[in-house]
Short mmCIF file of C-alpha atoms in Angstrom, two decimals:
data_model
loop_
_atom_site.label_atom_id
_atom_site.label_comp_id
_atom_site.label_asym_id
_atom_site.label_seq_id
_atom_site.Cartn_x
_atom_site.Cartn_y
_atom_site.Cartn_z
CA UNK A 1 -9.05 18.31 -3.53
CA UNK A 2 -8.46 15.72 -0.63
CA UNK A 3 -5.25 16.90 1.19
CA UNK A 4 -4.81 14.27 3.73
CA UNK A 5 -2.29 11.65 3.53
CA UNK A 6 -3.53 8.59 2.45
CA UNK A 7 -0.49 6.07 2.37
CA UNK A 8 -0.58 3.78 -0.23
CA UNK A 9 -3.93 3.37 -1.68
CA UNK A 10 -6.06 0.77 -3.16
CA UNK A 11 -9.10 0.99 -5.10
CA UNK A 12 -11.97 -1.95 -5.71
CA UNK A 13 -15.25 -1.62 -7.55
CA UNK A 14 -17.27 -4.07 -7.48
CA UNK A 15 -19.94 -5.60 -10.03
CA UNK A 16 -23.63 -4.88 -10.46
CA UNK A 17 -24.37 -5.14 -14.03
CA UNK A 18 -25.85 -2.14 -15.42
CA UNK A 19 -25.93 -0.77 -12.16
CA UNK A 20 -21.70 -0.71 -12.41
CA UNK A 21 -22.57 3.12 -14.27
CA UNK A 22 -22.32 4.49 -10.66
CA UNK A 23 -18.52 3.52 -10.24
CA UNK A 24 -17.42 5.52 -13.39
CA UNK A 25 -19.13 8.48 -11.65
CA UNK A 26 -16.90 7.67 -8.68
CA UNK A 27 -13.88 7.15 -10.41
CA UNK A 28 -13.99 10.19 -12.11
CA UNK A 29 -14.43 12.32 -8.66
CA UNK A 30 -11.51 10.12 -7.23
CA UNK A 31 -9.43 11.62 -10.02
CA UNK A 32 -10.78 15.55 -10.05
CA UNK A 33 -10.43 15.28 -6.08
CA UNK A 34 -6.81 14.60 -6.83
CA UNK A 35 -6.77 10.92 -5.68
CA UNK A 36 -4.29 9.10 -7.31
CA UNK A 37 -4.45 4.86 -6.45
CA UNK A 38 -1.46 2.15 -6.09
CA UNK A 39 -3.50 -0.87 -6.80
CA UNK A 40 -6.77 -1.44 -8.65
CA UNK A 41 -9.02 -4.00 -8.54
CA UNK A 42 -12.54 -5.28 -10.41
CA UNK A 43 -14.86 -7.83 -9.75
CA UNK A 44 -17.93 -8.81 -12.37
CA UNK A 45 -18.68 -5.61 -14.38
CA UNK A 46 -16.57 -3.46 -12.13
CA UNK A 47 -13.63 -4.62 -14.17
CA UNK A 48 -14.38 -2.51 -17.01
CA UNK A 49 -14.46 0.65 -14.97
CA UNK A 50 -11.56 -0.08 -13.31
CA UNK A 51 -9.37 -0.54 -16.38
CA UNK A 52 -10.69 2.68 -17.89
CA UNK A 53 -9.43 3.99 -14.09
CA UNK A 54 -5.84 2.37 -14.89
CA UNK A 55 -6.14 3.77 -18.71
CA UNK A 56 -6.67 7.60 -17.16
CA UNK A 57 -9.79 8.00 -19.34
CA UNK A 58 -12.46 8.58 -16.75
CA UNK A 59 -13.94 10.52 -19.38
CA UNK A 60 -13.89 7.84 -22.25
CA UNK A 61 -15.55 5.21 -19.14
CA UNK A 62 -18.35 7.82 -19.15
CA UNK A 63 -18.96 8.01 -22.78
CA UNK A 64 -18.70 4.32 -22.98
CA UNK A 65 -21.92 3.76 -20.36
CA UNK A 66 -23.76 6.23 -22.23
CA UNK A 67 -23.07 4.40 -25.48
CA UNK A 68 -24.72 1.61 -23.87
CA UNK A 69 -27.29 3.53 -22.39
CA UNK A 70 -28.31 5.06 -26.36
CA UNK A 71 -28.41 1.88 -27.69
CA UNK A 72 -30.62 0.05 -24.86
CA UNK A 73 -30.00 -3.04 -22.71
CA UNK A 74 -30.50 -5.35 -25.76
CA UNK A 75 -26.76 -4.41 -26.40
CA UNK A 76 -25.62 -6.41 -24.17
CA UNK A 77 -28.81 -8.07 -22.94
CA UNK A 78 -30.37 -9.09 -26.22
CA UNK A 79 -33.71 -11.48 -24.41
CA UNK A 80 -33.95 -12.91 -27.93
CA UNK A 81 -30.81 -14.92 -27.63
CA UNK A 82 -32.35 -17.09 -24.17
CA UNK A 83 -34.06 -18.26 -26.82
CA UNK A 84 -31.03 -20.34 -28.44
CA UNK A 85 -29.05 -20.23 -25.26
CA UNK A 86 -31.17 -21.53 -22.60
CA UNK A 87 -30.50 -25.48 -23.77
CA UNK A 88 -26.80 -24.24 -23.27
CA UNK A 89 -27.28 -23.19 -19.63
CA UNK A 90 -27.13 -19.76 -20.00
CA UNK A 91 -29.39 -16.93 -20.97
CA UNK A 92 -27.55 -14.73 -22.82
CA UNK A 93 -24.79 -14.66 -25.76
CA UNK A 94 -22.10 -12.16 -24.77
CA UNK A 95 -21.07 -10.63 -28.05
CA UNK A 96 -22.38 -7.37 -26.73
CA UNK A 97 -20.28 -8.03 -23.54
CA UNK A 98 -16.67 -8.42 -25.75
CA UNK A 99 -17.79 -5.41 -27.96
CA UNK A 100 -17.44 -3.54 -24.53
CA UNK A 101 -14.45 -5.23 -23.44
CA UNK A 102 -12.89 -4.67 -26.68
CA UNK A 103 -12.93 -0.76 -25.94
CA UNK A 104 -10.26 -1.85 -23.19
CA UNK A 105 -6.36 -0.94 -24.09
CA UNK A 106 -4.28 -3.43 -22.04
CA UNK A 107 -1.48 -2.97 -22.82
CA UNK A 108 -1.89 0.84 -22.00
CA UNK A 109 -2.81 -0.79 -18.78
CA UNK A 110 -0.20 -2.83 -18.02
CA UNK A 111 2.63 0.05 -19.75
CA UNK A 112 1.05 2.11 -16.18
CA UNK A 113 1.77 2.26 -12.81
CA UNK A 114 -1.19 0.90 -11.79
CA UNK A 115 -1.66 -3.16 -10.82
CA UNK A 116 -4.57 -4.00 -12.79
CA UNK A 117 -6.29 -7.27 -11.08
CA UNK A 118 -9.38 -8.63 -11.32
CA UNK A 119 -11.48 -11.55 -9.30
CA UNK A 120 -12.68 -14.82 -11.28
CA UNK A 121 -14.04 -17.63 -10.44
CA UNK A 122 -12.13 -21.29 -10.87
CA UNK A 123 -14.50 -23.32 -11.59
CA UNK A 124 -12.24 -26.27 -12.66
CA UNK A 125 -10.46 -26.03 -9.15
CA UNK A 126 -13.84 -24.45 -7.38
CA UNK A 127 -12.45 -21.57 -6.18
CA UNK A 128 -11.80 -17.63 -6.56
CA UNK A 129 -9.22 -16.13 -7.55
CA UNK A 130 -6.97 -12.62 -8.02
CA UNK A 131 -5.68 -12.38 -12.09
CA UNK A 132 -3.05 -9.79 -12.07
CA UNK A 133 -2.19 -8.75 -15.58
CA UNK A 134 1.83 -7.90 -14.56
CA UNK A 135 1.63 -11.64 -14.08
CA UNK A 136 0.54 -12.63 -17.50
CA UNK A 137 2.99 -13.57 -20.03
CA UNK A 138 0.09 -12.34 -22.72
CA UNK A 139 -0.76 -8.42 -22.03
CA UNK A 140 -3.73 -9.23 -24.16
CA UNK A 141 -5.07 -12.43 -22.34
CA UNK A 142 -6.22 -10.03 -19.46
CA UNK A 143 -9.49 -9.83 -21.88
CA UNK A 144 -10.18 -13.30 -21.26
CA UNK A 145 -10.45 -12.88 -17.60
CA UNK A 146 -12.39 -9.76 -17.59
CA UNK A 147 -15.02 -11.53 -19.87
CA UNK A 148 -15.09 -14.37 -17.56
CA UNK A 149 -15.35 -11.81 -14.45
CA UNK A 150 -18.22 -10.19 -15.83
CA UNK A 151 -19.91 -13.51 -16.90
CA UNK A 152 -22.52 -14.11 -14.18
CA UNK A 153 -22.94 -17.61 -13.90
CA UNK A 154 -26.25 -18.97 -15.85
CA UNK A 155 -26.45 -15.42 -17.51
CA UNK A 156 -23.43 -15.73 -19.41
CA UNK A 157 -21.51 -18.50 -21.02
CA UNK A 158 -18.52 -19.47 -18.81
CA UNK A 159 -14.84 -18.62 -20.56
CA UNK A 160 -12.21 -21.19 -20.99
CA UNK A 161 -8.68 -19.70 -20.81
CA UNK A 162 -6.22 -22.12 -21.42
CA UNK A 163 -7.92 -25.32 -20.47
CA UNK A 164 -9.43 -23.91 -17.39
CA UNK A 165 -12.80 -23.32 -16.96
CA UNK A 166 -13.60 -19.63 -15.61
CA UNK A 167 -16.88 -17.66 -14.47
CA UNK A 168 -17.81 -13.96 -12.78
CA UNK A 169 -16.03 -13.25 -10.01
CA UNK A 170 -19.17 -12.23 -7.95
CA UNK A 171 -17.19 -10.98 -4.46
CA UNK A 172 -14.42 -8.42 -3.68
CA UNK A 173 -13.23 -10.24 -0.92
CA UNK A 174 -9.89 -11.66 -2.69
CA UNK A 175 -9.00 -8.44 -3.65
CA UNK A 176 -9.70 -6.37 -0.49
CA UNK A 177 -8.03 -9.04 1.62
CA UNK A 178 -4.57 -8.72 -1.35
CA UNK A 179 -4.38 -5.05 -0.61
CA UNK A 180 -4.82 -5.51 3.13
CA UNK A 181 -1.43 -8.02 2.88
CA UNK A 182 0.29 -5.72 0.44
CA UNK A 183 0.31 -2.79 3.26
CA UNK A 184 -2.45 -0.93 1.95
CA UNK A 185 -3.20 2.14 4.07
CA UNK A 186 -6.26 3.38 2.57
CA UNK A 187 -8.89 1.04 0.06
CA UNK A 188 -11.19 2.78 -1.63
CA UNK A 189 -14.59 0.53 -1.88
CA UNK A 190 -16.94 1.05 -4.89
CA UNK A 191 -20.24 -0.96 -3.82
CA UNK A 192 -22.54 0.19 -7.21
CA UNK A 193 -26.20 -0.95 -5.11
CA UNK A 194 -27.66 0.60 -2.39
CA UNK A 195 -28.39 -1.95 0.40
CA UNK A 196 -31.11 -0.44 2.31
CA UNK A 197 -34.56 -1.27 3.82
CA UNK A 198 -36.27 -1.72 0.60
CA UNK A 199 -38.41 -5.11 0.11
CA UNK A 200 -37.45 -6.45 -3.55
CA UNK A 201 -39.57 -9.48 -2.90
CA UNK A 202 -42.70 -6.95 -2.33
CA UNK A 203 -42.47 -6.20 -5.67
CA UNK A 204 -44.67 -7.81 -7.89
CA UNK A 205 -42.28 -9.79 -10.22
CA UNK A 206 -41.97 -9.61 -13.85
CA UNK A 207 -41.15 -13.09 -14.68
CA UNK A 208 -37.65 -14.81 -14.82
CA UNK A 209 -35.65 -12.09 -15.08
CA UNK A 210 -37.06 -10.20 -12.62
CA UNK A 211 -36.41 -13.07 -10.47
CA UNK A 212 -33.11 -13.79 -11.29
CA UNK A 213 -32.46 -10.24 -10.57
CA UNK A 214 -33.40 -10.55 -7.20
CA UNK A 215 -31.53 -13.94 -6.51
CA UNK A 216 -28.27 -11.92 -7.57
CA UNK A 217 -28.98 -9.24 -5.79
CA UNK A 218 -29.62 -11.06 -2.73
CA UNK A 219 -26.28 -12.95 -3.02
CA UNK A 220 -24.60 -10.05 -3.20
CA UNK A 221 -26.31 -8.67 0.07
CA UNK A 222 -24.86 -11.72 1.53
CA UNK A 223 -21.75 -11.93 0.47
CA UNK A 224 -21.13 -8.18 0.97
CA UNK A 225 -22.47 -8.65 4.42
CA UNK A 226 -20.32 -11.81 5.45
CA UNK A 227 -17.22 -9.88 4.67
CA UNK A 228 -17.77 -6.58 6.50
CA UNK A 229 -18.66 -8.95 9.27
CA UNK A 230 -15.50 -10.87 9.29
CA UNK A 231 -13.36 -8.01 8.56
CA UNK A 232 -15.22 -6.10 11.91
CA UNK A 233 -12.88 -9.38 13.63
CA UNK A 234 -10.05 -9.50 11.31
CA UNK A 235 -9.29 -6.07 10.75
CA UNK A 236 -9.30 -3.59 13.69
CA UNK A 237 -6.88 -1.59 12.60
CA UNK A 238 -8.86 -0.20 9.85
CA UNK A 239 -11.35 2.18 10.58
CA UNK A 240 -13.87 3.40 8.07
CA UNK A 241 -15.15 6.37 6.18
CA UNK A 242 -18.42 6.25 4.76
CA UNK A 243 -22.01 8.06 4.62
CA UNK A 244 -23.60 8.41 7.72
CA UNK A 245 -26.82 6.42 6.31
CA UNK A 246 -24.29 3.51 5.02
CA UNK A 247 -23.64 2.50 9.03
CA UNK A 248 -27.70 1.89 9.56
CA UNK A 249 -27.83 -0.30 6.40
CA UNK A 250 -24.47 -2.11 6.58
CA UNK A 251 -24.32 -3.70 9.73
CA UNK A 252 -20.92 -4.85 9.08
CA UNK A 253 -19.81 -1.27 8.90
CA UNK A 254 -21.31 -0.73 12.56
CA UNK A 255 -19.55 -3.18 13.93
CA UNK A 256 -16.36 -2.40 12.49
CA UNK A 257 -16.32 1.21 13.42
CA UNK A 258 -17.48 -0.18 16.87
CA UNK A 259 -14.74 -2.19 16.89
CA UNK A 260 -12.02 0.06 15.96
CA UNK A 261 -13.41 2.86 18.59
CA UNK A 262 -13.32 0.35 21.59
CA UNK A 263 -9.53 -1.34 20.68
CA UNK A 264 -9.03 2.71 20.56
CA UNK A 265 -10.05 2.75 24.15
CA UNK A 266 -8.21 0.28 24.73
CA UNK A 267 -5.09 1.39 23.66
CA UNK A 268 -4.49 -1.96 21.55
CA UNK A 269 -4.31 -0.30 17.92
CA UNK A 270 -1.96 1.26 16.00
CA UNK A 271 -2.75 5.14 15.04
CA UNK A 272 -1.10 4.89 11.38
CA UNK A 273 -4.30 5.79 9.73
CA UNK A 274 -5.46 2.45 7.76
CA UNK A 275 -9.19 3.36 6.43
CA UNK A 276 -11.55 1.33 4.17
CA UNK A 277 -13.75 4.01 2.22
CA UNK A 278 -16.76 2.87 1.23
CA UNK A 279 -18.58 4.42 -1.51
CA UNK A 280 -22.26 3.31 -2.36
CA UNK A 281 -25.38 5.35 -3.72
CA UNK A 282 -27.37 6.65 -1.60
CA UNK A 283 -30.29 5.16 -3.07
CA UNK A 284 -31.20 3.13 -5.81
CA UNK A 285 -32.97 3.72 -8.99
CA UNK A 286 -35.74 1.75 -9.66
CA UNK A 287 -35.64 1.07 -12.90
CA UNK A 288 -32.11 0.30 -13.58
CA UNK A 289 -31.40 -3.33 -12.30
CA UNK A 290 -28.23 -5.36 -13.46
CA UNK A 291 -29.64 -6.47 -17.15
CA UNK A 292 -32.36 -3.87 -17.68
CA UNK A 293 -32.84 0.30 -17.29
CA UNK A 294 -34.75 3.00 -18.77
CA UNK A 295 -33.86 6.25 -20.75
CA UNK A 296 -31.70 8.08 -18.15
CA UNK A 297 -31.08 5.78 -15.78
CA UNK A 298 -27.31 4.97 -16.61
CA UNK A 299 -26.60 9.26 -16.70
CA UNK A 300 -28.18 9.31 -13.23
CA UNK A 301 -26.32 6.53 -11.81
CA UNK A 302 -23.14 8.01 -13.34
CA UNK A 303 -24.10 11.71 -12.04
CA UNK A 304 -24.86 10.24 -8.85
CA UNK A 305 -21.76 8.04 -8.39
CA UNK A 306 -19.92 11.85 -8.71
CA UNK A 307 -22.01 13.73 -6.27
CA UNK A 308 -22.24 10.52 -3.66
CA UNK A 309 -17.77 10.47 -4.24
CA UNK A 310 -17.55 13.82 -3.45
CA UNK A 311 -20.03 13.84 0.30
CA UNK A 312 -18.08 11.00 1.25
CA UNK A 313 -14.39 12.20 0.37
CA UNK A 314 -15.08 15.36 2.38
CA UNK A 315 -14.88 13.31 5.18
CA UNK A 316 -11.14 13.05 5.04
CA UNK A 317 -10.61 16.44 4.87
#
């Protein structure tokens, strides 16, 4: 159990694709540790574990992942339909997607404390944007946004919601940057890939998947990178808690942990403790990518996602 005050808490978890399996380890050691959040957030397939987070069934998020993982990336990732899709500008049809979503209660959701949001991209107005579902006057719309979060762009079909034209929401910087403004003390960050020294582009590629998986995975490097970076300006009054081998391979982390020690020095900060946790695996596994995985690999991520939680919570105690 984590006995430390935390202030008002807010919880993200970002996207990955298949990889999103280590976030509903993470959430379920948030809750066992005791850790109860204010506000939760999704981005891309981080939705879905966050709204089993805001439903309480951790458990149910679990069973869900290794549903998908007994029935094989074709559930969701069927490479037959590129087939019929690809003239459409997108590779894959995303019934298997909305069979997931479906598992979703929203209006359990929105009947709980929690402020269920999730990040989108406007692509009629070309720009992102934070869906809360206490603002919708349809509990049940919130299903059309969390499809359109989780649809990557050229993967997925894009989702019209009323007239508007809507894609994956691809960064968590809308929602870490709400929770910041709302007077959140401590944000719990669920980052489902491992951004270390290993060369994807040594890897002998597989064809066009393969290669789309490493343009995605290289965006997100970026994008994760650029806001760490600006928040290490921004933000000084937040100091973070993460593994020790997450400062060598997230620069931005460095520098914002630099940052906060020398405004400490200074005497220019603020005390009241405002933290950004960062959870992310320790390592990847090198099978499971964001459309594709072997026997096991979802169980792993999950069990990993727990055990990772747990070293990196003790460092509040």
């Amino acid at each position: 159990m984590v006995n430390v005050d935390l202030g008002k808490k807010g919880l993200i978890v970002n996207g990955g694709g298949c990889a999103a399996a280590f976030g509903a380890g993470v959430l379920k050691q948030l809750r066992v540790s005791g850790i109860d959040v204010d506000e939760v957030a999704g981005v891309s397939a981080g939705t879905l574990d966050a709204a089993k987070y805001c439903e309480n069934a951790e458990d149910e998020c679990i069973a869900d992942w290794q549903e998908f993982e007994r029935r094989g990336p074709s559930y969701v990732f069927n490479r037959m339909d590129w087939v019929r899709s690809l003239s459409r500008g997108y590779l894959f049809e995303n019934k298997g997607l909305c069979r997931m979503i479906d598992r979703i209660n929203f209006n359990k959701i929105h009947a709980s404390r929690y402020n269920y949001e999730v990040v989108v991209y406007n692509k009629t107005l070309g720009q992102f944007e934070l869906i809360s579902i206490r603002d919708l006057e349809k509990v049940q719309d919130m299903s059309r946004y969390v499809l359109a979060s989780c649809s990557m762009r050229g993967v997925f079909p894009r989702v019209y919601i009323n007239e508007t034209l809507y894609s994956d929401g691809q960064i968590f910087e809308p929602a870490l940057e709400a929770m910041m403004q709302r007077g959140c003390d401590t944000i719990f960050l669920v980052l489902n890939r491992h951004r270390g020294k290993e060369d994807f582009a040594s890897v002998p590629s597989k064809g066009l998947f393969d290669e789309l998986g490493d343009s995605g995975r290289t965006m997100n490097d970026y994008i994760t990178q650029r806001v760490l970076n600006r928040m290490s300006v921004e933000h000084k009054d937040f100091s973070v808690v993460c593994a020790d081998d997450s400062r060598d391979t997230l620069p931005g982390l460095s520098r914002l942990i630099s940052s906060f020690i020398e405004s400490a020095k200074r005497g220019s900060i603020d005390f009241l403790p405002h933290r950004l946790v960062v959870i992310d695996p320790a390592r990847n596994i090198e099978t499971l990518d964001f459309h594709s995985f072997k026997s096991g690999d979802i169980t792993a991520a999950i069990e990993h996602g727990y055990l990772r939680a747990a070293e990196i919570l003790d460092k509040l105690k």
